Coordinates of C-alpha atoms in Angstrom, one line a residue:
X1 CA -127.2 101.5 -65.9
X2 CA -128.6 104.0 -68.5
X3 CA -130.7 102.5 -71.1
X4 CA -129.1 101.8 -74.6
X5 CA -131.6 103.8 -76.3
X6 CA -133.3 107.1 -75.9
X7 CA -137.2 107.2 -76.3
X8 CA -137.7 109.4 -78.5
X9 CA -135.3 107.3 -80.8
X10 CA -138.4 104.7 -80.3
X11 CA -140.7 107.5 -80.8
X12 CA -139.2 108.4 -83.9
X13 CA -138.6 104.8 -85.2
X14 CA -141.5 103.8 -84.6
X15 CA -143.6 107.2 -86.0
X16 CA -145.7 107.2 -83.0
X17 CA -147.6 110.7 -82.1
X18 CA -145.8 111.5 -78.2
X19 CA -149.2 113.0 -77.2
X20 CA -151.2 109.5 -78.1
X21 CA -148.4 107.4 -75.9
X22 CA -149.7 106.1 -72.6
X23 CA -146.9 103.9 -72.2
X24 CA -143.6 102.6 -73.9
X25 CA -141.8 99.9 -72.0
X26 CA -138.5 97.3 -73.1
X27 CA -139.5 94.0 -72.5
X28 CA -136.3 91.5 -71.9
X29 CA -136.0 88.1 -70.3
X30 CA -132.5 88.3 -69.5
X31 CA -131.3 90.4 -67.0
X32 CA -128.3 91.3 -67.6
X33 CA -129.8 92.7 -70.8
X34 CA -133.1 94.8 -69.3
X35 CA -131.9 97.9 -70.1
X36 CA -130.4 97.4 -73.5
X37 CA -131.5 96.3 -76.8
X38 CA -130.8 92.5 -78.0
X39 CA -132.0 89.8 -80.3
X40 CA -134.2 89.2 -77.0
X41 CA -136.2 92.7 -77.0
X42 CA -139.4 93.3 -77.3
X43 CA -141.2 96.9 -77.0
X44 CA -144.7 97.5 -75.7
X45 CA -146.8 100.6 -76.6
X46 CA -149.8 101.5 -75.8
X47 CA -151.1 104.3 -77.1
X48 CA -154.5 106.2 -75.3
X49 CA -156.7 106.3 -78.7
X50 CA -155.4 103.5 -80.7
X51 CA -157.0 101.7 -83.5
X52 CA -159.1 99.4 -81.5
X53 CA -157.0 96.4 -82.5
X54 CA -153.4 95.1 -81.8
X55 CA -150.8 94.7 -84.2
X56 CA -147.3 93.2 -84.4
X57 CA -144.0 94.8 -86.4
X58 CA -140.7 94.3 -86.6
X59 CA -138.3 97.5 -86.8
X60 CA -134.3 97.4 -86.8
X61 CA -132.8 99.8 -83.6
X62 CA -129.3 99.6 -82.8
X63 CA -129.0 97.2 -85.6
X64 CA -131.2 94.8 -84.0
X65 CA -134.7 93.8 -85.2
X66 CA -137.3 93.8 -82.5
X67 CA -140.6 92.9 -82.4
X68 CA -143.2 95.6 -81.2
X69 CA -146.8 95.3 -80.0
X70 CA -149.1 98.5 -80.1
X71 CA -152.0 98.2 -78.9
X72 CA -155.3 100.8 -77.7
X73 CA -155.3 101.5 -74.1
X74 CA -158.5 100.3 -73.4
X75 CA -158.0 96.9 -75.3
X76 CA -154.7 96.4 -73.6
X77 CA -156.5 97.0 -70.0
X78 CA -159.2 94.5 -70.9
X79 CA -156.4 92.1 -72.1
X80 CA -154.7 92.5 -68.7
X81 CA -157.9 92.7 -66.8
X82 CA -159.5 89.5 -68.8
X83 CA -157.6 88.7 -71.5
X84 CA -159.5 89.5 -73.9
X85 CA -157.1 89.0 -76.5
X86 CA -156.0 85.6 -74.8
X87 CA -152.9 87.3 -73.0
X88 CA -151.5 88.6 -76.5
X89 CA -150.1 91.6 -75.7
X90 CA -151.0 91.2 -71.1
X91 CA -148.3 88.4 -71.0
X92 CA -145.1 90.6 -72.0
X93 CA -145.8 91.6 -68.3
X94 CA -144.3 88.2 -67.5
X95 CA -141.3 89.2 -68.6
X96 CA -138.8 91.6 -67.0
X97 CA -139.2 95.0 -69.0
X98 CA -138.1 98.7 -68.1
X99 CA -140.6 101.4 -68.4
X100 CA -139.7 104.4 -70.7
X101 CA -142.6 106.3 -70.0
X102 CA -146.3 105.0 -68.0
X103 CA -144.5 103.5 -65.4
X104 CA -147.2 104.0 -62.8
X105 CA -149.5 102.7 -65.3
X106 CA -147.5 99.7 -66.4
X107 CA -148.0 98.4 -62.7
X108 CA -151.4 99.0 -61.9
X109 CA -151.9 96.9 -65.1
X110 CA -149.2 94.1 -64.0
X111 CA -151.3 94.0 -60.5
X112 CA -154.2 93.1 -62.4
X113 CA -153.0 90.7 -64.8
X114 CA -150.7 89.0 -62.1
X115 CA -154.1 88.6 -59.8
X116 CA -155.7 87.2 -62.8
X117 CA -153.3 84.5 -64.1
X118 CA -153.5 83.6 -60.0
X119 CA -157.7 83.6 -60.1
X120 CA -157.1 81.4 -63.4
X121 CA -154.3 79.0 -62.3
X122 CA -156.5 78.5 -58.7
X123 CA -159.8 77.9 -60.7
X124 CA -158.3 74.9 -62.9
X125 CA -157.0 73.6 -59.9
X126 CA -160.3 73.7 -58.2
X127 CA -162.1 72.4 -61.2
X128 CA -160.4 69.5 -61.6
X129 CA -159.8 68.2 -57.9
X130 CA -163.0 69.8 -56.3
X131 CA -163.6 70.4 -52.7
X132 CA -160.2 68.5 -51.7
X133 CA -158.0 71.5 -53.2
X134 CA -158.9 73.5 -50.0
X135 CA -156.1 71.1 -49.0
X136 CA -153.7 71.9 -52.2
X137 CA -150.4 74.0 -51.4
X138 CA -149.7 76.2 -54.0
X139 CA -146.6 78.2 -54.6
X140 CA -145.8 81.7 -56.5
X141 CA -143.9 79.1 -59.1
X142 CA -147.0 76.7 -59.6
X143 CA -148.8 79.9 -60.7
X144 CA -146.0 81.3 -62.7
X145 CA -145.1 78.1 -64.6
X146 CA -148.4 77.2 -65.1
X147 CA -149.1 80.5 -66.9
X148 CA -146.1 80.2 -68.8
X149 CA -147.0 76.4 -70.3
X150 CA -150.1 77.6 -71.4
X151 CA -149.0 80.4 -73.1
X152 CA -146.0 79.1 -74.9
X153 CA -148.9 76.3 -75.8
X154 CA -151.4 78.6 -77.2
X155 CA -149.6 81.4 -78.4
X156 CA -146.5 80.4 -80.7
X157 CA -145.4 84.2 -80.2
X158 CA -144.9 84.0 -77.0
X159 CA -142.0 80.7 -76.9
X160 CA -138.6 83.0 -77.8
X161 CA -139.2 85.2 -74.7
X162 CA -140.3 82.3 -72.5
X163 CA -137.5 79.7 -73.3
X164 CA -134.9 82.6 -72.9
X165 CA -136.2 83.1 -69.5
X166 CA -132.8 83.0 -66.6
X167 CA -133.1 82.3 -63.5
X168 CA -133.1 86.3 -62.1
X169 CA -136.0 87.0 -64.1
X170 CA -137.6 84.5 -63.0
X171 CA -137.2 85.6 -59.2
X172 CA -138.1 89.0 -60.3
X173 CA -141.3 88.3 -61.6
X174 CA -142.3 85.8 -58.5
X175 CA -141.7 88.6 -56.2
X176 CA -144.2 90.6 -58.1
X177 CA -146.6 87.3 -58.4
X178 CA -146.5 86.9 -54.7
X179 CA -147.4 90.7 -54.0
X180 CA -151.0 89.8 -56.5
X181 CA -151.0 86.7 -54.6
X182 CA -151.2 88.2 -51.1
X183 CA -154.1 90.4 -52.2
X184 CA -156.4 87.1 -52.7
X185 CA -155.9 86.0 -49.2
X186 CA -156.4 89.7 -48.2
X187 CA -159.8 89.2 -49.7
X188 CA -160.2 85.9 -47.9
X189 CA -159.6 83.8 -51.4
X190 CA -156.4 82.3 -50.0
X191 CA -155.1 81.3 -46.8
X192 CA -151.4 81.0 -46.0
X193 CA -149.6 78.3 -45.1
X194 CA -145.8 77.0 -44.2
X195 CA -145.1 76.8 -47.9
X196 CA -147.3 78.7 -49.5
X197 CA -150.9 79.1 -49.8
X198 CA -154.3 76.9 -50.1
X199 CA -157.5 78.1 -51.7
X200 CA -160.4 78.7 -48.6
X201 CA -163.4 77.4 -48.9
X202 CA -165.4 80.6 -50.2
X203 CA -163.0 80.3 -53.3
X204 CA -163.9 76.9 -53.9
X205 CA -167.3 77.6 -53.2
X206 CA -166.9 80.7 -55.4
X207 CA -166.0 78.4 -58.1
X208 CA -168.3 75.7 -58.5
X209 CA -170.6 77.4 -58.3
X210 CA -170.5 79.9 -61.2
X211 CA -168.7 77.2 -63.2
X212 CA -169.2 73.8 -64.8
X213 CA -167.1 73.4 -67.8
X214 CA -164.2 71.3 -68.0
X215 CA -160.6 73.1 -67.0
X216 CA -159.2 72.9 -70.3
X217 CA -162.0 75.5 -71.5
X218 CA -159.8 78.4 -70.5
X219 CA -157.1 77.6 -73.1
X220 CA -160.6 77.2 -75.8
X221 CA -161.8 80.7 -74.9
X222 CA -158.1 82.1 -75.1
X223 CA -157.2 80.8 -78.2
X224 CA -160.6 82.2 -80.0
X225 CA -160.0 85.1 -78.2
X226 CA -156.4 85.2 -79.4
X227 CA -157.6 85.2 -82.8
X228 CA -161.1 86.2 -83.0
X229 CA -161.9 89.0 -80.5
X230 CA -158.5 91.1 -82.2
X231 CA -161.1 92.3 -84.7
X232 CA -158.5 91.2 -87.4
X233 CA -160.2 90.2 -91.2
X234 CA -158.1 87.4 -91.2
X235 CA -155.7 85.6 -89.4
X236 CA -152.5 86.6 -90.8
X237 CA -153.4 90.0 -90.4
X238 CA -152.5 89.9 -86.5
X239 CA -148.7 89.0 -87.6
X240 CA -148.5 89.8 -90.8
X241 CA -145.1 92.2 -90.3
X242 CA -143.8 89.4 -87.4
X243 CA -140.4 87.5 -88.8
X244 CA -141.3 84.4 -87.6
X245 CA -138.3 82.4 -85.3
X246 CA -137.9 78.8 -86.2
X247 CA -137.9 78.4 -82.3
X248 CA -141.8 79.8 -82.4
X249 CA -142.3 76.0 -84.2
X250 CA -142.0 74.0 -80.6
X251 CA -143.0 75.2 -77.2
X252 CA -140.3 75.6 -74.4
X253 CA -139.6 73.0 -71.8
X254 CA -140.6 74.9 -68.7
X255 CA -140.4 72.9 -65.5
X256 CA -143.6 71.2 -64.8
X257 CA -146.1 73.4 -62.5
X258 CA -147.0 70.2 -60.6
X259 CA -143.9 70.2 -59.2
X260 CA -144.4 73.0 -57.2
X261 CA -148.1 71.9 -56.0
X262 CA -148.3 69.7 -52.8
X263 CA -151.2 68.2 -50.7
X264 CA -151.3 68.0 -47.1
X265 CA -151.3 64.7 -45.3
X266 CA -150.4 63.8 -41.5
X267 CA -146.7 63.4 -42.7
X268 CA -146.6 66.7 -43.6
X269 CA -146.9 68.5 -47.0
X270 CA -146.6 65.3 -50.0
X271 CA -145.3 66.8 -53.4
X272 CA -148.3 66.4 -55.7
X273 CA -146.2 64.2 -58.3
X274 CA -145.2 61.8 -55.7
X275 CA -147.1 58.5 -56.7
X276 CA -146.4 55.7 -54.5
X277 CA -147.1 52.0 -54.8
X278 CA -147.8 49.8 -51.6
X279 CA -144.5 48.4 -52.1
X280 CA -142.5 52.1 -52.1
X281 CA -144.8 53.3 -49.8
X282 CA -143.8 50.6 -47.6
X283 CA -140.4 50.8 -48.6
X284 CA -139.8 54.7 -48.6
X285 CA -141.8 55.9 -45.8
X286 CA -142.3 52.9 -43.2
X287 CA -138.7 52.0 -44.3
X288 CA -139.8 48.2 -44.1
X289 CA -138.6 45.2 -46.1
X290 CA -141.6 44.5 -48.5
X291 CA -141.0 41.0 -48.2
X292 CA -142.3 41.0 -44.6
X293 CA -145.3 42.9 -46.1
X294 CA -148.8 41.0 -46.2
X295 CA -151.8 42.8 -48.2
X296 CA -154.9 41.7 -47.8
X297 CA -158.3 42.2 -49.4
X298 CA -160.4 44.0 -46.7
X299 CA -163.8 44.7 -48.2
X300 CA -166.3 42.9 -50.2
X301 CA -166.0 41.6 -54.1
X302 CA -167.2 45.2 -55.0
X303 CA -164.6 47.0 -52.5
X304 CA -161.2 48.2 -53.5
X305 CA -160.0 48.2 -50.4
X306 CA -156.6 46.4 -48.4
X307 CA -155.3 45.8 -45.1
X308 CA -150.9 46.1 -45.1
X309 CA -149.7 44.3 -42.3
X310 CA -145.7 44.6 -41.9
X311 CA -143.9 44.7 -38.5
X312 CA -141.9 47.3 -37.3
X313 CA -139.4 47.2 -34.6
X314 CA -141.3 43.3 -33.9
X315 CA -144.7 45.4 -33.3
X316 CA -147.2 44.6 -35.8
X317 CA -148.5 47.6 -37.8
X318 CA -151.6 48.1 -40.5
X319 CA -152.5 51.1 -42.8
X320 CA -155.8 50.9 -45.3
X321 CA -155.5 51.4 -48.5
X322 CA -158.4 52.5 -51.2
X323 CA -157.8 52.1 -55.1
X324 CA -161.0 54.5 -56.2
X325 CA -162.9 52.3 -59.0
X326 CA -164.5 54.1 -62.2
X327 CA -167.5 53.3 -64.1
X328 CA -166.3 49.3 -63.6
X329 CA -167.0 49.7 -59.8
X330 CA -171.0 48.2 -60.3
X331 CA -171.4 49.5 -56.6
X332 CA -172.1 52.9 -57.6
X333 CA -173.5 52.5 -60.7
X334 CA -176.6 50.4 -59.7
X335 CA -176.7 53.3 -56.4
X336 CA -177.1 55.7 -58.9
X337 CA -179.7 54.1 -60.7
X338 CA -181.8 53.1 -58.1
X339 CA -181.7 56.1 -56.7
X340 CA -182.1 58.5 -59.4
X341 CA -184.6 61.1 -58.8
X342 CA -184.1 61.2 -54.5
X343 CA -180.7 60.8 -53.9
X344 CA -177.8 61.8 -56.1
X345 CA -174.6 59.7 -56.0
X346 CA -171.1 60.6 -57.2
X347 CA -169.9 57.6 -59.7
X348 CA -166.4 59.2 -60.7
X349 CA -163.6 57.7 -59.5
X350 CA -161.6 61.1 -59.3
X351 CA -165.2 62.6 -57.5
X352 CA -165.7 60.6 -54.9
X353 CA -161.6 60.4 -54.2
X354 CA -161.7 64.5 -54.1
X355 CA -164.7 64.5 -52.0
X356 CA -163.3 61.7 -49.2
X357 CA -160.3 63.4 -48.8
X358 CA -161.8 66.3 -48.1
X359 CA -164.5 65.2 -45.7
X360 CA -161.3 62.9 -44.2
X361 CA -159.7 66.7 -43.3
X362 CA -162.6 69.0 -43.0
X363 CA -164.4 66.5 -40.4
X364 CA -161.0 66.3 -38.6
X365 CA -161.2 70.1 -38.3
X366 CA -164.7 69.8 -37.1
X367 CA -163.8 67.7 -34.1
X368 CA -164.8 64.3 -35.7
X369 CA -162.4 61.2 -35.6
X370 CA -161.5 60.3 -39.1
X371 CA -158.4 58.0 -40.2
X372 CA -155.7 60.6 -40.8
X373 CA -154.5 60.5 -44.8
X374 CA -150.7 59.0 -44.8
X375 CA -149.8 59.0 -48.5
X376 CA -152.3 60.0 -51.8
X377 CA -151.5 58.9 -55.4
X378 CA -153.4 61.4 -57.5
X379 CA -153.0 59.0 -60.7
X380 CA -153.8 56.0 -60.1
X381 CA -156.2 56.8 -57.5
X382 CA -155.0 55.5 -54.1
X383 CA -155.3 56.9 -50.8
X384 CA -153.5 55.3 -48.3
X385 CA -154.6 55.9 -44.4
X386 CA -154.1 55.1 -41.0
X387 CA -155.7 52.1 -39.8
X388 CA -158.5 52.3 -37.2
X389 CA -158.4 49.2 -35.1
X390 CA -161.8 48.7 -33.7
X391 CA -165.5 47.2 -35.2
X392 CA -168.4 48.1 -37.7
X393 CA -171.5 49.1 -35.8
X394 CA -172.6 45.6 -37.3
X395 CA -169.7 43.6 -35.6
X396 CA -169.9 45.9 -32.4
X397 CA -173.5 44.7 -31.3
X398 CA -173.3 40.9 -32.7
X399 CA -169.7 40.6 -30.7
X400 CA -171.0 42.3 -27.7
X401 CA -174.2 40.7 -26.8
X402 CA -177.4 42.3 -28.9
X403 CA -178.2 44.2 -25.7
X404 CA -175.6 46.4 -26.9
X405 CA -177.7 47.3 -30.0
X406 CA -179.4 50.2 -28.0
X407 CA -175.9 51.5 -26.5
X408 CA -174.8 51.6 -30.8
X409 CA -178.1 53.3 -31.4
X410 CA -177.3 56.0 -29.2
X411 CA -173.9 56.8 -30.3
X412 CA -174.7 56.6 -33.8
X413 CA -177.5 59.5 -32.8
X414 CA -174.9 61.5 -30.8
X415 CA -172.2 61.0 -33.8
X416 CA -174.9 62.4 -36.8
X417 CA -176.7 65.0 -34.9
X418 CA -173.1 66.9 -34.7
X419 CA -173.1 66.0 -38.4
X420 CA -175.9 67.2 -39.2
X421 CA -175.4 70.2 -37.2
X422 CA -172.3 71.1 -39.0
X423 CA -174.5 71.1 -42.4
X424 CA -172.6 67.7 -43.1
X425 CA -174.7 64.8 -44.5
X426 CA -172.9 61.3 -45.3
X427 CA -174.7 60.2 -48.7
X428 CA -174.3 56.6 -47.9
X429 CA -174.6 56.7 -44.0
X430 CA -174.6 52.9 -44.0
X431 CA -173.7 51.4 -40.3
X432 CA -170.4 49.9 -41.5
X433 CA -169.0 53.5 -42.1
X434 CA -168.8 53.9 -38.4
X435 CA -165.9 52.2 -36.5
X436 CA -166.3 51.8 -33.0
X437 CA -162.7 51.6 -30.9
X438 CA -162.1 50.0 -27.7
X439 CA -161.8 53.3 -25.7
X440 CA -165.8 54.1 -27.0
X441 CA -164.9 56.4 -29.5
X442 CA -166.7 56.2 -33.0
X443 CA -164.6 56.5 -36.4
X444 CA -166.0 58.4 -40.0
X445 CA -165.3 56.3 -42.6
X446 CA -166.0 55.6 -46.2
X447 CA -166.6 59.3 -46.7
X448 CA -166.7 59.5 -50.7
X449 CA -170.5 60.6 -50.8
X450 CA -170.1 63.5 -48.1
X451 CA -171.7 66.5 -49.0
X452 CA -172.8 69.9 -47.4
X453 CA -176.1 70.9 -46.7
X454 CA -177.4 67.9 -48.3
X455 CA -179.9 65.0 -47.7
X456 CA -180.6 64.7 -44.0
X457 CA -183.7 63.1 -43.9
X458 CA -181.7 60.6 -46.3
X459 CA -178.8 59.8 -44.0
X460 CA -181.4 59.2 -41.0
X461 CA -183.5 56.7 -43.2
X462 CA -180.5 55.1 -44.3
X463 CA -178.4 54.5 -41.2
X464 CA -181.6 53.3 -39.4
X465 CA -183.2 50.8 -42.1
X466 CA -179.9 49.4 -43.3
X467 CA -179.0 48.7 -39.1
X468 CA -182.6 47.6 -38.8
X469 CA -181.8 44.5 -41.7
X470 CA -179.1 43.0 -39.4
X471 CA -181.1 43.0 -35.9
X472 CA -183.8 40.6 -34.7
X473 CA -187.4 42.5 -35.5
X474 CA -187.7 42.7 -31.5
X475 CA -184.6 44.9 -31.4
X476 CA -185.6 47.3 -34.6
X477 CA -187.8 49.6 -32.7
X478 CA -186.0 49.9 -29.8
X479 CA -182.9 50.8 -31.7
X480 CA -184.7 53.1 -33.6
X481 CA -186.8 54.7 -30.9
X482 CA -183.2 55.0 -28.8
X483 CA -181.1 56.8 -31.8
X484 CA -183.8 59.1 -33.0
X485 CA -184.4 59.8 -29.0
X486 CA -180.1 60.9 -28.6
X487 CA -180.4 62.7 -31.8
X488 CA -183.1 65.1 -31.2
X489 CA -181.4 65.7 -27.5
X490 CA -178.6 66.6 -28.9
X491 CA -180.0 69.5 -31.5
X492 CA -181.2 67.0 -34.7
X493 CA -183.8 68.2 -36.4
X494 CA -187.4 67.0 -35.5
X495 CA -188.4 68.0 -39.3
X496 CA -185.6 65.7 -40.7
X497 CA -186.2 62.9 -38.5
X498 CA -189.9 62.9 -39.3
X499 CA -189.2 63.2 -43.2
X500 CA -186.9 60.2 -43.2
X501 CA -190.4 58.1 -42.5
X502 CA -191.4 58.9 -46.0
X503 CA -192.1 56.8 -48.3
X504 CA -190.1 58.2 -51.2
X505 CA -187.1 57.3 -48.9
X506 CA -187.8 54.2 -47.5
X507 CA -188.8 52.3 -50.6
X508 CA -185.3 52.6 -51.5
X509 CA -184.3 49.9 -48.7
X510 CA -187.1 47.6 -49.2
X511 CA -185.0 45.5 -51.2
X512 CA -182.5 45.2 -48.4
X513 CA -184.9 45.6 -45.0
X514 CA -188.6 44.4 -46.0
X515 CA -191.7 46.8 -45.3
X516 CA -192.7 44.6 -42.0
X517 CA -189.1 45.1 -40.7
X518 CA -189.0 49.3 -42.0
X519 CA -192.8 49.2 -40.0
X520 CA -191.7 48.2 -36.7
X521 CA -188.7 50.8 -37.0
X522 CA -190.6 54.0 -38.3
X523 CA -192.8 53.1 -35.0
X524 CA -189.6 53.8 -32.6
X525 CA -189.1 57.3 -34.5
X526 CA -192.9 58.5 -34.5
X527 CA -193.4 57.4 -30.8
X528 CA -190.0 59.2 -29.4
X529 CA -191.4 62.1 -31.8
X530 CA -194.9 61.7 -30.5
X531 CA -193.1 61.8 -26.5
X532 CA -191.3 65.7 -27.5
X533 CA -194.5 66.9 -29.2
X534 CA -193.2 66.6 -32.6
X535 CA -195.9 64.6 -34.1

């Protein structure tokens, strides 16, 4: 279909100099109108030596009036490479448009800005849910809707075009999304999945570590950009030849990007907005009647945590549930505190619920049993799991005799030497975050202080002192002396083990395992240290 209009009728119109144009393309978010011009319209020229600003006008063509953006070349590239005019003039690539001239051009620039919206869309995601969004699915239309909210949001300009968005358009510019998108895991930023893709580990590393600030930041530095960085004197002067549309006054209902964001669990990918109770968890995915469903309170006064117990096909069945507690949760407040200066400890509810579902899959990975992650309600902060039927290391010696204290001692040194090995450190590697099962295989649990390449010596101190405060003083050394013996056979490091008899460690169990108890076990780990020659 020939276009409605002749360029040089633009040209003319718009008393541009032809040998200053880089490009001159129709911008239309109805398809069946790309090629022609309609109340819908927009033009977008960029011209190669510009005033080193962008303005806005409105000219009549055809007996339409259309809104036109000039803009310098070298503005509009750092706009589509940055936004360094908060997406002003770059986001007119979102819409369907023909090129009249710069064609070539036009796309480089769309690769750019498409990759860029992605980087941005994957980098909020990542701030807010942390290490955890390695397991995030996201699709072409989480990054594309997500862009689109925050620019009708921010950018009043912007709504017309967005609201009048069909459903071709739409596809057209996902395919082209998808192409930026497949770059990122070209450059090992993305992997692919099923549905769509999840951010790798060196993106999230990538991330956090060259940023701190809160998500919502990028929409601050956009909107100053929008209206400071244009190099306007004042405001108005950015629109001051723009008819404003009464529809600019209210932002478009564009579907909700977490709709097309999903987590993965054992039951296979979970939308992200799916928030189940107990009850409809029950319900929905167990298909049981929740009358037959007993919840009860599994941990301690300062614990969050429930047993479900419902039958199924007259076989009794149990999942765990966690409701992650905020500043309220005293546990890891006075942890903090006590700590403060040695060891750091995650307080956050939506922290240490990130981090534990990470550790829950990454450990997985790694080889480690961990109870696989059934259902997760992002909101109100519930993870829901398998249940692991078996004993804390505590109950697994009392119930089997305190002989068995040594047989613990060496599993529990088998179990964090391939931890540690793995650059994987437990934060609060208490014994009662290791389940032992009736076929002698030891469960992770509790994994919400998890970090990499963090406090060894830490985890070593801990597990043994805090073990050493529920066994007769005759059994401390020996258990000591046999897990620090297991771990260093099985490639812990010496240095770590001899660190974790420091006093800057220990003194933060002496409230819990007294010094004459703490004594008796730091003599197992110097004399098995002493017997390899690392003294």
């Amino acid at each position: 279909m020939a276009l409605s209009i002749s360029l040089e009728k633009i040209i003319s119109l718009l008393n541009l100099p032809y040998e200053q144009i880089v490009s001159v393309s129709l911008h239309n978010p109805r398809q069946c109108e790309v090629q022609s011009i309609s109340s819908y319209s927009k033009l977008l020229v960029v011209l190669r030596k510009g005033e080193k600003n962008m303005k806005i006008i409105n000219r009549r063509i055809n007996g339409v009036s259309v809104s036109t953006t000039i803009i310098d070349e070298s503005l509009f590239k750092k706009d589509c490479s940055d936004e360094e005019l908060g997406g002003a003039a770059a986001h007119l690539l979102l819409i369907p448009y023909t090129p009249l001239i710069g064609g070539e051009f036009l796309g480089n620039m769309e690769a750019g800005y498409f990759k860029h919206i992605s980087m941005e869309s994957l980098r909020n995601l990542i701030l807010s849910y942390k290490l955890s969004s390695t397991f995030f699915i996201v699709t072409p239309e989480y990054i594309l809707y997500d862009k689109l909210k925050r620019i009708s949001t921010i950018y009043p300009l912007s709504r017309a075009h967005i609201k009048n968005l069909d459903r071709r358009s739409i596809e057209i510019v996902l395919e082209k999304l998808k192409k930026s998108i497949d770059t990122l895991v070209y450059e090992g930023y993305l992997k692919k999945n099923i549905i769509g893709y999840s951010p790798t580990e060196k993106l999230v590393e990538k991330i956090l570590s060259e940023k701190t600030l809160i998500n919502t930041s990028e929409d601050l530095e956009h909107i100053f950009k929008l209206y400071i960085s244009t190099k306007q004197s004042t405001v108005l002067d950015f629109i001051r030849y723009v008819t404003l549309d009464p529809s600019t006054l209210m932002a478009p209902k564009t579907p909700d990007p977490e709709d097309y964001l999903y987590t993965v669990t054992s039951l296979g990918p979970q939308p992200f907005p799916l928030r189940l109770t107990v009850e409809e968890f029950i319900k929905n995915i167990a298909e049981v009647d929740v009358e037959k469903v007993t919840v009860k309170r599994s941990g301690g006064i300062l614990n969050a945590t429930y047993t479900v117990e419902f039958y199924r096909d007259k076989k009794l069945e149990r999942i765990f549930v966690k409701k992650y507690l905020n500043w309220s949760d005293f546990k890891w407040v006075a942890a903090w505190l006590w700590a403060l200066g040695v060891k750091n400890f995650s307080i956050m509810a939506s922290t240490r619920m990130s981090n534990e579902i990470f550790f829950i899959n990454k450990l997985s990975e790694l080889g480690f049993n961990t109870a696989e992650i059934l259902h997760i309600n992002w909101k109100d902060k519930i993870l829901f799991q398998k249940y692991i039927e078996g004993e804390n290391t505590i109950q697994y010696i009392k119930n089997r005799g305190l002989e068995k204290a040594g047989e613990a001692a060496e599993k529990l040194g088998k179990v964090l030497s391939k931890l540690h090995l793995n650059d994987v450190t437990m934060g609060d590697c208490n014994p009662f975050s290791f389940i032992f099962t009736s076929n002698q295989e030891v469960y992770l649990t509790d994994l919400e202080q998890c970090s990499l390449k963090g406090l060894k010596p830490w985890d070593l101190t801990e597990l043994i002192l805090y073990t050493a405060h529920y066994l007769p003083a005759d059994l401390v050394e020996e258990f000591a002396y046999k897990f620090s013996k297991v771990y260093l056979e099985n490639g812990g490091d010496p240095g770590d083990l001899r660190e974790s008899t420091e006093q800057k460690y220990t003194r933060l169990l002496s409230p819990l395992t007294p010094f004459w108890i703490q004594s008796r076990a730091i003599r197992g780990i110097k004399k098995i240290l002493e017997e390899k020659g690392y003294s």
